[in-house]
mmCIF file of C-alpha atoms and ligand atoms in Angstrom:
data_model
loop_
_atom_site.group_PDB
_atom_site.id
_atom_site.type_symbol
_atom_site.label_atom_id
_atom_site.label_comp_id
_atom_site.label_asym_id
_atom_site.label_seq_id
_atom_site.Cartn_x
_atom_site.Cartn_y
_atom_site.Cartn_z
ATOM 1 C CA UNK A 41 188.823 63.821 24.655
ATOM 2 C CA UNK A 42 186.134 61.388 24.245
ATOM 3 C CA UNK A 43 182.867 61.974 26.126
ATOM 4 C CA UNK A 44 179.492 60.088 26.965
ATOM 5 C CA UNK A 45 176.505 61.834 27.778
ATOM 6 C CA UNK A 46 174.537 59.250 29.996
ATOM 7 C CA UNK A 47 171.222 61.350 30.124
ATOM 8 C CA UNK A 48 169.797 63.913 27.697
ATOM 9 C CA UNK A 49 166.302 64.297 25.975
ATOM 10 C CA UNK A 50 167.149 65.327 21.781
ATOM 11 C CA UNK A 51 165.079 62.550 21.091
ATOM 12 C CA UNK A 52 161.558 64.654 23.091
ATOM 13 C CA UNK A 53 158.703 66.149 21.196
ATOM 14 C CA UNK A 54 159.631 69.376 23.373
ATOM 15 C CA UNK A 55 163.327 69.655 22.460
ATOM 16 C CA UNK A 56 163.734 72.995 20.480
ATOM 17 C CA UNK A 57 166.941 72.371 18.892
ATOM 18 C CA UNK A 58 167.528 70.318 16.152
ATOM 19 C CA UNK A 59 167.937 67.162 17.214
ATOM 20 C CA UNK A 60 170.047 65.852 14.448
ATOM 21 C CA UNK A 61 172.279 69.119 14.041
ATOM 22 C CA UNK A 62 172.760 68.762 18.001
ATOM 23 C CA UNK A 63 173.746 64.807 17.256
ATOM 24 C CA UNK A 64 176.088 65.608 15.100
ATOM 25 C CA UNK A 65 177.769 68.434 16.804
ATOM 26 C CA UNK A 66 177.983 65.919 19.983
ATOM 27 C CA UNK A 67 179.827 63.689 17.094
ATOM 28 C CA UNK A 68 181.702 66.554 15.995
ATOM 29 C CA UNK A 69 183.256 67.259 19.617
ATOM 30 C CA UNK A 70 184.206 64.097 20.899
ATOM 31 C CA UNK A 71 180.678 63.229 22.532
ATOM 32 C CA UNK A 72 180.893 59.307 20.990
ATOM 33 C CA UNK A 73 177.823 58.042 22.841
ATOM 34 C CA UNK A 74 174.435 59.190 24.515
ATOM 35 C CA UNK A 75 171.550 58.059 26.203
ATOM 36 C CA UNK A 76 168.590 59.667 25.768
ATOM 37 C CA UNK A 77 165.713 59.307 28.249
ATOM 38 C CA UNK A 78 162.391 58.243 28.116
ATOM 39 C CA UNK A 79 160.163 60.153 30.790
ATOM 40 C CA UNK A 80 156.450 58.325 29.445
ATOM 41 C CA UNK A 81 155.238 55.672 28.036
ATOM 42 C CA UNK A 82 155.178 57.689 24.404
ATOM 43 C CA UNK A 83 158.334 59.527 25.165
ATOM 44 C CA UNK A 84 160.194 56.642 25.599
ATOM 45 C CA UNK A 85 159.326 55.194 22.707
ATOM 46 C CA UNK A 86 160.276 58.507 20.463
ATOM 47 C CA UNK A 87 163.949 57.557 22.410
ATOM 48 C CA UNK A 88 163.856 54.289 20.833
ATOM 49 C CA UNK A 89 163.579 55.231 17.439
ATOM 50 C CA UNK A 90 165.930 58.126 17.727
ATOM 51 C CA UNK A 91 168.248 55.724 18.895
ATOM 52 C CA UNK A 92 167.679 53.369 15.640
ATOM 53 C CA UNK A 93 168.187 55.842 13.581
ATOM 54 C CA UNK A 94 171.574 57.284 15.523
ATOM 55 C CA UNK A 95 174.533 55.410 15.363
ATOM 56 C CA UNK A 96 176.451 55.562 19.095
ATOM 57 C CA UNK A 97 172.547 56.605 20.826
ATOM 58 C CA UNK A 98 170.978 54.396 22.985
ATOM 59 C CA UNK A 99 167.564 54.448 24.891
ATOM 60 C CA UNK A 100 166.603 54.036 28.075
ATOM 61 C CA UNK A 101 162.576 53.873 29.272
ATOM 62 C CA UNK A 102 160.258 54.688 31.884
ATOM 63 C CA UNK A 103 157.943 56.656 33.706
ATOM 64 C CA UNK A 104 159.028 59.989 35.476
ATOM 65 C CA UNK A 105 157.530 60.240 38.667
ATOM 66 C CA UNK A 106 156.180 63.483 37.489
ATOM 67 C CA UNK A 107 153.915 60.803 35.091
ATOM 68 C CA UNK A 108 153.487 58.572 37.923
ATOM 69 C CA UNK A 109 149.498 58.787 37.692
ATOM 70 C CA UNK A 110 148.742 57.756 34.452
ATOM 71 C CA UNK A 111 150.391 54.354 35.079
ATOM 72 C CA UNK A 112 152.924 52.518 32.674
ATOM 73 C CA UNK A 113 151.275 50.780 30.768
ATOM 74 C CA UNK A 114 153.106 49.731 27.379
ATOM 75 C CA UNK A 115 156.481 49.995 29.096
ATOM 76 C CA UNK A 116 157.240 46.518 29.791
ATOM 77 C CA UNK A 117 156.753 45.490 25.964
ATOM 78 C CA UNK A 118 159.967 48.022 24.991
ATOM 79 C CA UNK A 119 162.683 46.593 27.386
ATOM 80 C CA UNK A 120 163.315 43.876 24.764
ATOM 81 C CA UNK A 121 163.846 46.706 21.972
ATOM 82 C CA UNK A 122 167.835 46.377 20.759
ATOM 83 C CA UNK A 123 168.604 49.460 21.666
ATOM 84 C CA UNK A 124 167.476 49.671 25.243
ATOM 85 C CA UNK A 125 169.844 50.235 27.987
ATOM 86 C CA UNK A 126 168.465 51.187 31.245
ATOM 87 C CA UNK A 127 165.416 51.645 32.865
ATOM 88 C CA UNK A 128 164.483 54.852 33.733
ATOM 89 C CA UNK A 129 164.295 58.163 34.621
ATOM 90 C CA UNK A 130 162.260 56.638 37.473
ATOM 91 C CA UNK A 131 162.021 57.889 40.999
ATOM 92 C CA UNK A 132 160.625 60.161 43.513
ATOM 93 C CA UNK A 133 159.856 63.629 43.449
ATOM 94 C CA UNK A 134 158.508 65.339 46.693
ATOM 95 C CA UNK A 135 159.453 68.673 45.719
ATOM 96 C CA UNK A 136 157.384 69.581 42.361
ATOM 97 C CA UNK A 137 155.409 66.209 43.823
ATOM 98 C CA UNK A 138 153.391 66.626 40.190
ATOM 99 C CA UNK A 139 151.512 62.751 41.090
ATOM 100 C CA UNK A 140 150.922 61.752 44.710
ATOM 101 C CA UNK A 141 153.289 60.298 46.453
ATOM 102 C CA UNK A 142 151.376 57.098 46.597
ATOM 103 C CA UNK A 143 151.473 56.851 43.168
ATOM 104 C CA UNK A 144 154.750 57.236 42.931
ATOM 105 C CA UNK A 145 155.696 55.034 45.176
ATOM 106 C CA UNK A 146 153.765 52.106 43.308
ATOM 107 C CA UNK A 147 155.098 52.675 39.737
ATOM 108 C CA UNK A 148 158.402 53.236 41.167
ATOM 109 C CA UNK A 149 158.680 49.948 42.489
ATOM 110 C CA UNK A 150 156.578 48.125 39.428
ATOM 111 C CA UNK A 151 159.298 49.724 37.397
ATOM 112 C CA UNK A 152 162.182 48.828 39.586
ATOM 113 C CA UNK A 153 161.035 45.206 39.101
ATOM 114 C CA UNK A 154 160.704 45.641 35.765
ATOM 115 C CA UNK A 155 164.445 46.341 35.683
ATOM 116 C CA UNK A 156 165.344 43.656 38.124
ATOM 117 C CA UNK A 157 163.749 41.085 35.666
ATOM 118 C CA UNK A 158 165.199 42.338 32.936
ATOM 119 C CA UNK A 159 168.387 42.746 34.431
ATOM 120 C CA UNK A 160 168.843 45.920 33.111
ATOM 121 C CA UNK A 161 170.783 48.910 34.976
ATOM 122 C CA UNK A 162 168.356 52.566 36.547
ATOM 123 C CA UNK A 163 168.409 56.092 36.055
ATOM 124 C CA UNK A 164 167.483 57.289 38.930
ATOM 125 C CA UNK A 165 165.387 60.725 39.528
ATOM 126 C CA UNK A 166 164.626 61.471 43.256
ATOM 127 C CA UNK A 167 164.219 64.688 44.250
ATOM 128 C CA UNK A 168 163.427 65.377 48.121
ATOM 129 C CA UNK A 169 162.546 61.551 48.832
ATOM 130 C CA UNK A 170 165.642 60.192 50.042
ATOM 131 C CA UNK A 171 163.650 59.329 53.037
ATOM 132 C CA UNK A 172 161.630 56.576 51.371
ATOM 133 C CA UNK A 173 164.180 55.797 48.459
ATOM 134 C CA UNK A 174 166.483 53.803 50.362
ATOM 135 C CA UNK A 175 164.036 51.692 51.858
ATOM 136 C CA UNK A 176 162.133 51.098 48.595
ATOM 137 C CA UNK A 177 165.341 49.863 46.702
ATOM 138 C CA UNK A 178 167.085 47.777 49.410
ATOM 139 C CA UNK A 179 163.896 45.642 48.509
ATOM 140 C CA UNK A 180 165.787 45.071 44.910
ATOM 141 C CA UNK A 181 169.410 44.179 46.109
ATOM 142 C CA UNK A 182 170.845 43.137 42.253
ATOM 143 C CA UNK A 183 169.938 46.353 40.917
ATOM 144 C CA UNK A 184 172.761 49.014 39.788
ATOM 145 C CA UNK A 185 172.612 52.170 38.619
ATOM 146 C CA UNK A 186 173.155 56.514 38.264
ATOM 147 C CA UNK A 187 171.607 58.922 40.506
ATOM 148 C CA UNK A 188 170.811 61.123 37.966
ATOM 149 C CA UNK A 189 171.120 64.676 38.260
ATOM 150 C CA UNK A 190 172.781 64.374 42.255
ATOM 151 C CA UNK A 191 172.172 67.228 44.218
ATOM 152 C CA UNK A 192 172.100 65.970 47.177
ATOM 153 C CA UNK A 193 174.037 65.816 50.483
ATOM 154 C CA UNK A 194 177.302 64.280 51.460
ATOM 155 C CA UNK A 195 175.348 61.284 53.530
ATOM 156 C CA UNK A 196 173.398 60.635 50.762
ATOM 157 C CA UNK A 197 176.277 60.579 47.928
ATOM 158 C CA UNK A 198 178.094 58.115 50.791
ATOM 159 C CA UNK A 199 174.733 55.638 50.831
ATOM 160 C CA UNK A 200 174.701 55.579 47.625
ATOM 161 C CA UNK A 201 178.428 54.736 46.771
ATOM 162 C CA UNK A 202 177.789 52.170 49.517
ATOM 163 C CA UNK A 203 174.691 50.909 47.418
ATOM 164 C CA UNK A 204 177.029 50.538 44.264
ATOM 165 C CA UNK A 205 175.473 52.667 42.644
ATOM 166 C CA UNK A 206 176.931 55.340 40.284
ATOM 167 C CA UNK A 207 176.872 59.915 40.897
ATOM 168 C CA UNK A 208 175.323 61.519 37.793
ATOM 169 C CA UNK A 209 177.049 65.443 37.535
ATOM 170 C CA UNK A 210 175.980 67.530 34.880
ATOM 171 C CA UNK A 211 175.619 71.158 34.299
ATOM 172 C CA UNK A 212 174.474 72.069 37.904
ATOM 173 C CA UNK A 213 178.085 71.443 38.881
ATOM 174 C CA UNK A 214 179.254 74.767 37.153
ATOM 175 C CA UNK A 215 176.897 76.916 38.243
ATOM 176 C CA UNK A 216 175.950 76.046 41.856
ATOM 177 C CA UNK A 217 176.368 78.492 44.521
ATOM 178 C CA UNK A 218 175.927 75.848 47.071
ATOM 179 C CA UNK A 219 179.405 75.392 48.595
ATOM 180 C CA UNK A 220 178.296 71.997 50.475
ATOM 181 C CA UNK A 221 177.051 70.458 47.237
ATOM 182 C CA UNK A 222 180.520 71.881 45.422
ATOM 183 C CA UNK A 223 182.337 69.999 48.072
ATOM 184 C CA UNK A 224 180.304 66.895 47.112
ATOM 185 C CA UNK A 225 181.232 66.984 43.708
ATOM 186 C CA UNK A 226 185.050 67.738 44.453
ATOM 187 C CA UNK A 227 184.779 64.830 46.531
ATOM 188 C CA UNK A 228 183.679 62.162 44.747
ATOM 189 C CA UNK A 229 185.133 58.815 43.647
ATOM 190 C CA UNK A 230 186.367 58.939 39.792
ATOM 191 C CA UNK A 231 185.192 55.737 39.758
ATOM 192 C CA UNK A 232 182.009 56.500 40.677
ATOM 193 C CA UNK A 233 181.055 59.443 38.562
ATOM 194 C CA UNK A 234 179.259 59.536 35.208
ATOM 195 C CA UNK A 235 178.886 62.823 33.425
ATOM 196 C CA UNK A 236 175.438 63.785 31.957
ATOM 197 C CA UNK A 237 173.845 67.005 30.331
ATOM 198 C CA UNK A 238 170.323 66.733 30.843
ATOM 199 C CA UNK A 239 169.460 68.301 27.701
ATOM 200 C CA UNK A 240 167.821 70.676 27.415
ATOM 201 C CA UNK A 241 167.857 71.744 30.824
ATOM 202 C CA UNK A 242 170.756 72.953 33.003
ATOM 203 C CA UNK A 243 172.894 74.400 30.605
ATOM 204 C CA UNK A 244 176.553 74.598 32.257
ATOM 205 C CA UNK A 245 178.282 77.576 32.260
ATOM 206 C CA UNK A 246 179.743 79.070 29.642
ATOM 207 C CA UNK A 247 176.468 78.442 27.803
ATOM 208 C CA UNK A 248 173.741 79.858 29.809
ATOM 209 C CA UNK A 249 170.814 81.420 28.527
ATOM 210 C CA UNK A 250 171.080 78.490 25.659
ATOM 211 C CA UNK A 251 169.336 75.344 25.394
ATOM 212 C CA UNK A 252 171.056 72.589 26.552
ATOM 213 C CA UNK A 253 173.212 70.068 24.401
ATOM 214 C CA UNK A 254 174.907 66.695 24.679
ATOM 215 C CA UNK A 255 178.267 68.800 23.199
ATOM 216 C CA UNK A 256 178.289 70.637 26.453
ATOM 217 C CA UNK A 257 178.903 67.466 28.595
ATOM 218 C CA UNK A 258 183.058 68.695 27.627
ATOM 219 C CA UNK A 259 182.098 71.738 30.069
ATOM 220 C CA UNK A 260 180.309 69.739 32.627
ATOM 221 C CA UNK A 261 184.117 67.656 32.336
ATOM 222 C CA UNK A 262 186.150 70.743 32.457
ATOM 223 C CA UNK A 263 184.599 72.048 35.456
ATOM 224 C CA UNK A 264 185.104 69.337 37.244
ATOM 225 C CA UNK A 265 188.607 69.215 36.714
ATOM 226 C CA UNK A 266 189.159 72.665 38.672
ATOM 227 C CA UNK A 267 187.550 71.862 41.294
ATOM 228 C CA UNK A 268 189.604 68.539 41.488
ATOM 229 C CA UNK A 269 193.550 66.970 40.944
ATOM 230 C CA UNK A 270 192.394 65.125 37.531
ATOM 231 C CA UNK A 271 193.208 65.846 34.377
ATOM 232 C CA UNK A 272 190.652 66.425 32.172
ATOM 233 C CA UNK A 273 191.825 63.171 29.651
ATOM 234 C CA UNK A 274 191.693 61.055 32.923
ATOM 235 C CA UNK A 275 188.427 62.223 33.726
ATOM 236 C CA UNK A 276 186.959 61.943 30.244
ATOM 237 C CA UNK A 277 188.843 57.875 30.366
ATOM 238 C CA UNK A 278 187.139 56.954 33.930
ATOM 239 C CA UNK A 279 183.752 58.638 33.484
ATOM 240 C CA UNK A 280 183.454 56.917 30.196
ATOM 241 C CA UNK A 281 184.770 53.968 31.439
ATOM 242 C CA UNK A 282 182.152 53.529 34.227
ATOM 243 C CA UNK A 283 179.248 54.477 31.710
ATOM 244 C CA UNK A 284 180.136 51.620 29.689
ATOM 245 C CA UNK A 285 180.630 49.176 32.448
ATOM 246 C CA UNK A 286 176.941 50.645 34.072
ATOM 247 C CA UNK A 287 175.152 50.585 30.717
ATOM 248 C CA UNK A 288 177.504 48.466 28.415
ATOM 249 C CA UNK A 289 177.668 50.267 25.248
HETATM 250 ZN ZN1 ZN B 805 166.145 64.006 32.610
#
């Protein structure tokens, strides 16, 4: 079973593991690929050169919308960098709402025409914001991406299958109690999924209690295989499939 994991932070100042031991144990079980994701100016830069210096990881940059008020600048200059991707995690946040909404709003959209220029694809973070998502990216109609990290509800996954864009599922798949958002992920297009960890965050289960890993995207794949008529070497072939069409590595 080969594996990509589309969103993961080894590459952060703040990741406790090491990162190279937890790149090569990715290697070592079938993970062939990850992405990991800038959420600052600085942090996305430390992706970049983790990237260089790791064959089969890529980058992708921006400014969480946690970050949103100290700006982004320096960002533009690293979307030419080889290794870039995507653009992102960028978003909305209304529930930890960490920089105004305002603020948010503007680098959101100075970011998502960042992308749009560049025509590279999003990861997408919105948390609670739905409501002015949708509006904010029908104003950039070429761009594709992931909705990173998707918890949210059925009408939502629809609009954004409608959009094009792609479902991120990671670890909160395994361990939800939420029986609408189960039915969401049981639900949803193969072609339209792309498996994630989110490292070092939302370990799935069996691993709780650890730090997250880019390995455990295999669990995030096996879940989703009970819950589902797929078997798990179909799964693995689609979901890696659509990373590399969304992100083309
Ligand atoms: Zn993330």
């Amino acid at each position: 079973m080969k594996l990509i994991d589309t969103h993961c932070h080894i590459h952060s100042s703040d990741y406790k593991i090491d990162s190279n031991e937890a790149y090569q144990r990715a290697i070592d079980g079938g993970v062939t690929k990850m992405i990991c994701v800038g959420t600052d100016v600085v942090d996305s830069k430390l992706a970049i050169s983790f990237a260089n210096n790791h064959e089969g990881v890529f980058a992708s940059v921006g400014v969480h919308p946690h970050e949103a008020k100290h700006g982004i600048a320096g960002l533009k200059e690293l979307v030419s960098e080889n290794k870039v991707v995507a653009i992102g995690e960028i978003g909305l946040d209304y529930f930890y709402e960490h920089s105004d909404r305002q603020a948010q709003i503007e680098i959101f959209e100075q970011q998502l025409q960042i992308a749009d220029d560049a025509n590279l694809p999003v990861i997408f973070h919105v948390r609670e914001a739905f409501d002015d998502f949708w509006p904010i990216v029908s104003k950039f109609p070429n761009i594709r991406g992931v909705l990173h990290s998707f918890t949210d509800s059925q009408a939502n996954a629809n609009k954004a299958i409608e959009s094009g864009f792609f479902i991120g599922v990671n670890g909160i798949a395994t361990f939800t109690k939420d029986a609408a958002q189960q039915q969401v992920y049981s639900q949803l297009p193969l072609d339209k999924i792309i498996l994630e960890t989110d490292s070092p965050y939302l370990t799935p289960v069996p691993h709780r209690g650890k730090l997250n890993e880019p390995v455990f995207v295999r669990e995030v794949a096996r879940y989703l295989c009970t819950v589902r008529s797929t078997s798990v070497d179909e799964l693995a072939l689609l979901t890696t499939q659509n990373a590399t069409n969304l992100f083309h590595i």
